[in-house]
mmCIF file of C-alpha atoms in Angstrom:
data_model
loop_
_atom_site.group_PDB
_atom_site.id
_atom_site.type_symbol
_atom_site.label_atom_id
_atom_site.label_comp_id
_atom_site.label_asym_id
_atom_site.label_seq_id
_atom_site.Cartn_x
_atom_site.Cartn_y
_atom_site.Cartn_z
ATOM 1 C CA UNK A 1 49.670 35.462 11.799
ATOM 2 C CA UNK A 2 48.078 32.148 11.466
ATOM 3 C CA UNK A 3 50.076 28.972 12.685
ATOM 4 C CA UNK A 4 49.548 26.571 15.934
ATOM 5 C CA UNK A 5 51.207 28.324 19.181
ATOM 6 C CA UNK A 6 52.006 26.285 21.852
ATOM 7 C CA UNK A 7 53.247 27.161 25.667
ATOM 8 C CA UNK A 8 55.431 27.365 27.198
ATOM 9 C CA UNK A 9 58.485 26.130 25.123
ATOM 10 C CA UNK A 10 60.638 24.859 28.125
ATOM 11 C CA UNK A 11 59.373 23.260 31.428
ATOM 12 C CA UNK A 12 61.334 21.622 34.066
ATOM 13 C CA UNK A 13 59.805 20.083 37.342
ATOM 14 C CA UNK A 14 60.193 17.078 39.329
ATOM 15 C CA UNK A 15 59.172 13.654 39.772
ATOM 16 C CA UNK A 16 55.343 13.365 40.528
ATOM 17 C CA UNK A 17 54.369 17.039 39.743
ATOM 18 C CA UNK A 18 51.966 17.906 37.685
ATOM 19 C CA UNK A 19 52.358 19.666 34.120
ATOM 20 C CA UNK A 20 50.057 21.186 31.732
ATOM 21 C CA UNK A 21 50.635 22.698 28.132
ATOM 22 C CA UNK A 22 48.779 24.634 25.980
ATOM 23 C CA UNK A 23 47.783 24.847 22.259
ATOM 24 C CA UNK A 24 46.072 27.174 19.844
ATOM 25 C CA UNK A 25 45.640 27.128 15.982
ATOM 26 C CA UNK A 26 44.349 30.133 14.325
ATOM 27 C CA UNK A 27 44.636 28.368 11.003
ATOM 28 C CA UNK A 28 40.687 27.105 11.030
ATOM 29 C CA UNK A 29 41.842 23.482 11.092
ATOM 30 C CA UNK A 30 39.105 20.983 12.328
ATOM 31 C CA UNK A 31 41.826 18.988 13.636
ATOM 32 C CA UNK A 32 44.522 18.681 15.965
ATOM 33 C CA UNK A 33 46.801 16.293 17.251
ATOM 34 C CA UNK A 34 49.440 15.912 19.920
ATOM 35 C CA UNK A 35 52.806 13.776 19.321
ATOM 36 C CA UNK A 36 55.531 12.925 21.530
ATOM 37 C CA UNK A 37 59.076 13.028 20.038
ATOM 38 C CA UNK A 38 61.587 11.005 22.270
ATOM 39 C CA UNK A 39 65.412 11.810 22.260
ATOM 40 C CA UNK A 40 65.923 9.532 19.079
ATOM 41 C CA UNK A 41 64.042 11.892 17.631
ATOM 42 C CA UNK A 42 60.365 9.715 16.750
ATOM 43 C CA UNK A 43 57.389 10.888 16.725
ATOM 44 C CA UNK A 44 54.325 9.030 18.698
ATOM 45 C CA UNK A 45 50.954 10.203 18.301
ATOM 46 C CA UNK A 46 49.545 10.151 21.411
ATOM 47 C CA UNK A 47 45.783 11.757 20.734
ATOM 48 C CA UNK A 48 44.164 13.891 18.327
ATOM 49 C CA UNK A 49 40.780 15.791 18.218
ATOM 50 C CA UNK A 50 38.374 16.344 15.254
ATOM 51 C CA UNK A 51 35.910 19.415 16.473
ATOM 52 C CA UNK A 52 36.401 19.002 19.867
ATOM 53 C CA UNK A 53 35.653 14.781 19.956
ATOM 54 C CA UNK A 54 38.519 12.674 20.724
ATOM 55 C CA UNK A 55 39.003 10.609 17.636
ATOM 56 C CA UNK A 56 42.583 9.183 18.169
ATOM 57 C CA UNK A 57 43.349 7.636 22.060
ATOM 58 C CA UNK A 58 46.508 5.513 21.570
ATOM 59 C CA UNK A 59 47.669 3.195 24.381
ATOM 60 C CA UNK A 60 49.560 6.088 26.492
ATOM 61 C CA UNK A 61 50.089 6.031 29.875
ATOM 62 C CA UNK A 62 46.518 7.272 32.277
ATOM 63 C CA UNK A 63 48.552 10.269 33.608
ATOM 64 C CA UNK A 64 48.122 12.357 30.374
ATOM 65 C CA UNK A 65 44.928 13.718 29.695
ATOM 66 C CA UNK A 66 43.795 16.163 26.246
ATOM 67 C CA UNK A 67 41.629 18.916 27.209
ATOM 68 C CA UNK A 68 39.959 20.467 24.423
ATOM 69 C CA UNK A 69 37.402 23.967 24.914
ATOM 70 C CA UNK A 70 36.965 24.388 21.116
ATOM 71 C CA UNK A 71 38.210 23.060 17.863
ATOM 72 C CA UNK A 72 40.962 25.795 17.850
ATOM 73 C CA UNK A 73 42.836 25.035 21.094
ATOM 74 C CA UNK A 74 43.678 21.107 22.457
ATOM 75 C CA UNK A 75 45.784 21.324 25.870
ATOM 76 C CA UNK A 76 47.567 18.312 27.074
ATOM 77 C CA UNK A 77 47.795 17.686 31.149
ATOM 78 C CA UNK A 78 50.215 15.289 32.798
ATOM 79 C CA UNK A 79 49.135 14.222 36.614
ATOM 80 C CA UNK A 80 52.685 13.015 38.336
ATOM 81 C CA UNK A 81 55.060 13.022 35.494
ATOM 82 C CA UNK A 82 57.510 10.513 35.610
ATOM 83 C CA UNK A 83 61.661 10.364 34.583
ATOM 84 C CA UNK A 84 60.563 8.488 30.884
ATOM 85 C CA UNK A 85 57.780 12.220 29.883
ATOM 86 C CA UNK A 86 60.880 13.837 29.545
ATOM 87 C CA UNK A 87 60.453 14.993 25.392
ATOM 88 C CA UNK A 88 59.497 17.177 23.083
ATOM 89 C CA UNK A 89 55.671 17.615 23.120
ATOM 90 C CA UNK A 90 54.431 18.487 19.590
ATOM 91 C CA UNK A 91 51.274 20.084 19.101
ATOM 92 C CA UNK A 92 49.814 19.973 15.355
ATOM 93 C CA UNK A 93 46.628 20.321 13.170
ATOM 94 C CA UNK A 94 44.826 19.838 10.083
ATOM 95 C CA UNK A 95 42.009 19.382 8.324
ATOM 96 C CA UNK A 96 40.777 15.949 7.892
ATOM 97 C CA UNK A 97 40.367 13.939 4.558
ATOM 98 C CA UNK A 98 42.313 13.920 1.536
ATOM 99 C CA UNK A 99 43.199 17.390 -0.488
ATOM 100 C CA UNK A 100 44.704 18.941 1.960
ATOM 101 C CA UNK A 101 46.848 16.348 4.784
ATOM 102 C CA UNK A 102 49.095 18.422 5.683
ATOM 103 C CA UNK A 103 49.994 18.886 9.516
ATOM 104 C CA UNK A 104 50.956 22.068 10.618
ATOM 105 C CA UNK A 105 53.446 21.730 13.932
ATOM 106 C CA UNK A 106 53.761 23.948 16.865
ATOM 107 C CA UNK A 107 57.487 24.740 17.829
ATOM 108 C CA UNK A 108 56.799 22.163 20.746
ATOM 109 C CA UNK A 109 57.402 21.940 24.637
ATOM 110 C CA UNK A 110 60.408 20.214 25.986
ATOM 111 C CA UNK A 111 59.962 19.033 29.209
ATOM 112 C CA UNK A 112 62.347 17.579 31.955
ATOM 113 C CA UNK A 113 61.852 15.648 34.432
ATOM 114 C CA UNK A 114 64.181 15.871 37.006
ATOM 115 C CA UNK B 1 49.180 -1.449 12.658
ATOM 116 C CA UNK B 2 51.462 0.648 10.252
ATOM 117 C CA UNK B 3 55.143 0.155 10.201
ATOM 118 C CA UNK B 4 57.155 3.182 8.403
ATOM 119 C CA UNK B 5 60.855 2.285 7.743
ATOM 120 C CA UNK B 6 63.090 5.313 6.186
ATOM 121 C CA UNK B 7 66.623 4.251 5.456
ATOM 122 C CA UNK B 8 69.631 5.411 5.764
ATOM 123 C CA UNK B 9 69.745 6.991 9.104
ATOM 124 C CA UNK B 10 71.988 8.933 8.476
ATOM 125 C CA UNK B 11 73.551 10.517 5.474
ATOM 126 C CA UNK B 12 76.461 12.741 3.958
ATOM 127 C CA UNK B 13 76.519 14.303 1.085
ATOM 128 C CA UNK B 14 78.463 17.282 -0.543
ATOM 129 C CA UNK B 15 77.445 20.647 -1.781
ATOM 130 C CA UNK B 16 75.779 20.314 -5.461
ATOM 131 C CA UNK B 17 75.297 16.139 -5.071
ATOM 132 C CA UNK B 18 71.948 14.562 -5.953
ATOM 133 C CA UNK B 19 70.607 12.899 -2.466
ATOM 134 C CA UNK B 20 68.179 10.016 -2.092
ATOM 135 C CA UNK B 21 66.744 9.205 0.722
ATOM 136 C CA UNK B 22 64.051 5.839 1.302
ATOM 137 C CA UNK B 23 60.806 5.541 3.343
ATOM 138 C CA UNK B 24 58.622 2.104 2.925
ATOM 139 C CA UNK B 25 55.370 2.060 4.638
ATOM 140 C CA UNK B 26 53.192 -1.740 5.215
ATOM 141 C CA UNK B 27 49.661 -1.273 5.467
ATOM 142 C CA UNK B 28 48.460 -1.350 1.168
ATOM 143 C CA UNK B 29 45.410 0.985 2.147
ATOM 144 C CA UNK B 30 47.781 3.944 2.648
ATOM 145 C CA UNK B 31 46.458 7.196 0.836
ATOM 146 C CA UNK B 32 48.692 10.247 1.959
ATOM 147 C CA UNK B 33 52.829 10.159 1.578
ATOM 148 C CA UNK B 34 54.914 13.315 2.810
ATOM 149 C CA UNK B 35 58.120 14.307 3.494
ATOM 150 C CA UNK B 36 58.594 16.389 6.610
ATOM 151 C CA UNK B 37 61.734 18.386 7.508
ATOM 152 C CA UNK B 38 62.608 19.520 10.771
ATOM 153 C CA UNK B 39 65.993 21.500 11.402
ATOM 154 C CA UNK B 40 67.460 21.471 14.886
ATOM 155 C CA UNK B 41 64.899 22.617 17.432
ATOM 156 C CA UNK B 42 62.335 23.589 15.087
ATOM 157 C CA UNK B 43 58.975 22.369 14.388
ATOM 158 C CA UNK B 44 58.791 19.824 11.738
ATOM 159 C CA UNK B 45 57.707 21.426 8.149
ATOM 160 C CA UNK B 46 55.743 19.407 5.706
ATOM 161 C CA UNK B 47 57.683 19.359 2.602
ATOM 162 C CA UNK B 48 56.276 17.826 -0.418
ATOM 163 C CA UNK B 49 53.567 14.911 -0.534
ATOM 164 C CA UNK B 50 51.515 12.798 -3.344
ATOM 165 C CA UNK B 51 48.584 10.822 -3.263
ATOM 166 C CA UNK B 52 48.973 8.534 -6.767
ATOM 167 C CA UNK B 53 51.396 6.713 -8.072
ATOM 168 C CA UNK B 54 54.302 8.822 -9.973
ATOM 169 C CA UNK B 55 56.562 10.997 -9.208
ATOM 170 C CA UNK B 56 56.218 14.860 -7.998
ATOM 171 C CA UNK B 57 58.550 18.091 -9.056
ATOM 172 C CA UNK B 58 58.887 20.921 -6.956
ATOM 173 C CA UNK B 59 61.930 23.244 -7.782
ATOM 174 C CA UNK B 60 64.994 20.914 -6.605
ATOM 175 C CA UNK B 61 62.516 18.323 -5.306
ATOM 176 C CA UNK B 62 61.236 15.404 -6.181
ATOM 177 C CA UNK B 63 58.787 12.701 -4.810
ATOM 178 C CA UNK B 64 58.232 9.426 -6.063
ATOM 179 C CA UNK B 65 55.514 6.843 -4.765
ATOM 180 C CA UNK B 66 55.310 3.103 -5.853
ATOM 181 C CA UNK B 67 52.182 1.661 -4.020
ATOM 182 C CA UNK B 68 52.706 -1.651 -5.342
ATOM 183 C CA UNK B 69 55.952 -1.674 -3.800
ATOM 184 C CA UNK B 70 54.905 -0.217 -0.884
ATOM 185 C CA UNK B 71 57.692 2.683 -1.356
ATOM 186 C CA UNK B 72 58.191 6.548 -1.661
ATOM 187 C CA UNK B 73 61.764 8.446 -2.026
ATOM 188 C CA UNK B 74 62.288 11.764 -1.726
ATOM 189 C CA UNK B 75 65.098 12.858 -4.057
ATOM 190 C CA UNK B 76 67.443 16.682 -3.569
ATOM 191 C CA UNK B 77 69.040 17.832 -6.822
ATOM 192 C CA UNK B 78 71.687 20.348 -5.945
ATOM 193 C CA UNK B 79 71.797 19.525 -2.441
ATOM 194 C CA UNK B 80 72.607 22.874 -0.261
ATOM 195 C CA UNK B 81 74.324 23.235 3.287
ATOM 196 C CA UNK B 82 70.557 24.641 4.162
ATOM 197 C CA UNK B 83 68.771 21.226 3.589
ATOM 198 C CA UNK B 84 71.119 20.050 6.251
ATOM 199 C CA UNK B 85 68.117 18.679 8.395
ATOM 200 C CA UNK B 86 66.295 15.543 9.650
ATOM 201 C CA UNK B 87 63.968 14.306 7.149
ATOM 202 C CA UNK B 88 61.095 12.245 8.054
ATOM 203 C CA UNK B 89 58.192 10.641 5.939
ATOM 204 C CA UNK B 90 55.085 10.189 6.761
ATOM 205 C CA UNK B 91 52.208 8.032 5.593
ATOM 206 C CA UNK B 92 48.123 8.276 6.436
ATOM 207 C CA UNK B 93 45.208 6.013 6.364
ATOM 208 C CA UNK B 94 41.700 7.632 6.309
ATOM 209 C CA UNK B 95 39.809 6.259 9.430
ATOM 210 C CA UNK B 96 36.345 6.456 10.286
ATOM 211 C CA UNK B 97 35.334 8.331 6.179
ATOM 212 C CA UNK B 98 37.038 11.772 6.918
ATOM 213 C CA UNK B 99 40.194 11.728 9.193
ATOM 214 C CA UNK B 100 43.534 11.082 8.394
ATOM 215 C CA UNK B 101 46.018 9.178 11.204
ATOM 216 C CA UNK B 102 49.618 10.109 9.930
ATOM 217 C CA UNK B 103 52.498 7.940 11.055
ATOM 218 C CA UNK B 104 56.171 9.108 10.770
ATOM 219 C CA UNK B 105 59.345 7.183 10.128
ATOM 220 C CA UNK B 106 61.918 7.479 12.677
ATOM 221 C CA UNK B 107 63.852 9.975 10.233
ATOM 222 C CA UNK B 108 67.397 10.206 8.006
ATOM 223 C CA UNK B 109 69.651 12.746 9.476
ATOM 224 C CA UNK B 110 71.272 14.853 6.486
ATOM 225 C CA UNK B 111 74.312 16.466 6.533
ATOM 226 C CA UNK B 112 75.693 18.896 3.791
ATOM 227 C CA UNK B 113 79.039 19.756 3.762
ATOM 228 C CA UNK B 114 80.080 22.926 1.776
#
């Protein structure tokens, strides 16, 4: 099956602990993205990766951190999450140019903060 | 920096009622417009998306992009209780020659009623 996996799909932890999710494509994408989507349901790009080079770095806070071993997997850390990470962490990739935009989304980690 | 609007929020509709639902974007150099869906606590799902002005026909949908305007609709003939879903559009710039940054709207909540 190709899509973009991601892990784990629930995560709950406390105040200053430290949190790291995965995520694999298997559909040969070049890139991949993550996006936060809040509790009003938008969705913030937060960084994205074209063949393992971070293309995209928008102004999020120093705590999260992309990790990327190849141009199939991009992992997102979070060093002492705080009350305002709790979300929906989207995981999604593509290939780059026009033709063929698409994203293709991961089923996304939820994460509280408690 | 791109601003995507999508009106209405939220919307109504019954079973076998045309829906129309709004998404303006601001930055002229825009190249890729989509329509995502994403049902409750699911991954969002590109839909249907155009690169030219026109319109776009795929079985009960249809797209319709007005650059000069600065506008694309996404229009549901036949409306079902299954496209009961959040619907949000999405618009791309290509940066740097070859990758594409897509920004989302913050999404029209649609509700078919049998």
């Amino acid at each position: 099956e190709t899509a973009v996996f991601q892990t784990p799909n629930y995560h709950v932890t406390q105040v200053g602990n430290e949190v790291s999710f995965n995520c694999k494509q298997t559909l040969g994408h070049d890139t991949m993205y993550w996006y936060k989507q809040d509790s009003k349901k938008l969705l913030k790009i937060m960084f994205s990766y074209n063949n393992k080079q971070l293309i995209v770095n928008e102004t999020v806070p120093r705590r999260f951190s992309p990790q990327s071993s190849d141009k199939a997997h991009l992992n997102l850390r979070i060093k002492s999450v705080e009350p305002e990470d709790s979300a929906v962490y989207l995981c999604a990739s593509s290939y780059p140019g026009q033709g063929d935009s698409d994203y293709t989304f991961g089923s996304g980690t939820r994460l509280l903060v408690i | 920096q791109q601003k995507v609007q999508q009106s209405p929020e939220s919307l109504i509709v019954p079973e076998g009622a045309m829906t129309s639902l709004n998404c303006t974007f601001s930055d002229s150099a825009s190249q890729y417009f989509a329509w995502y869906r994403q049902h409750s606590g699911k991954a969002p799902k590109a839909l249907m998306s155009i690169f030219s002005n026109g319109e776009k026909e795929e079985g009960r949908f249809t797209i319709h992009l007005n650059k000069a305007s600065l506008h694309f609709s996404l229009h549901i003939r036949d409306s079902q209780p299954s496209d009961s879903a959040l619907y949000l559009c999405a618009v791309s710039i290509l940066l740097s020659g070859s990758f594409n940054k897509l920004t989302f709207g913050a999404g029209t909540r649609l509700a078919v009623c049998p």
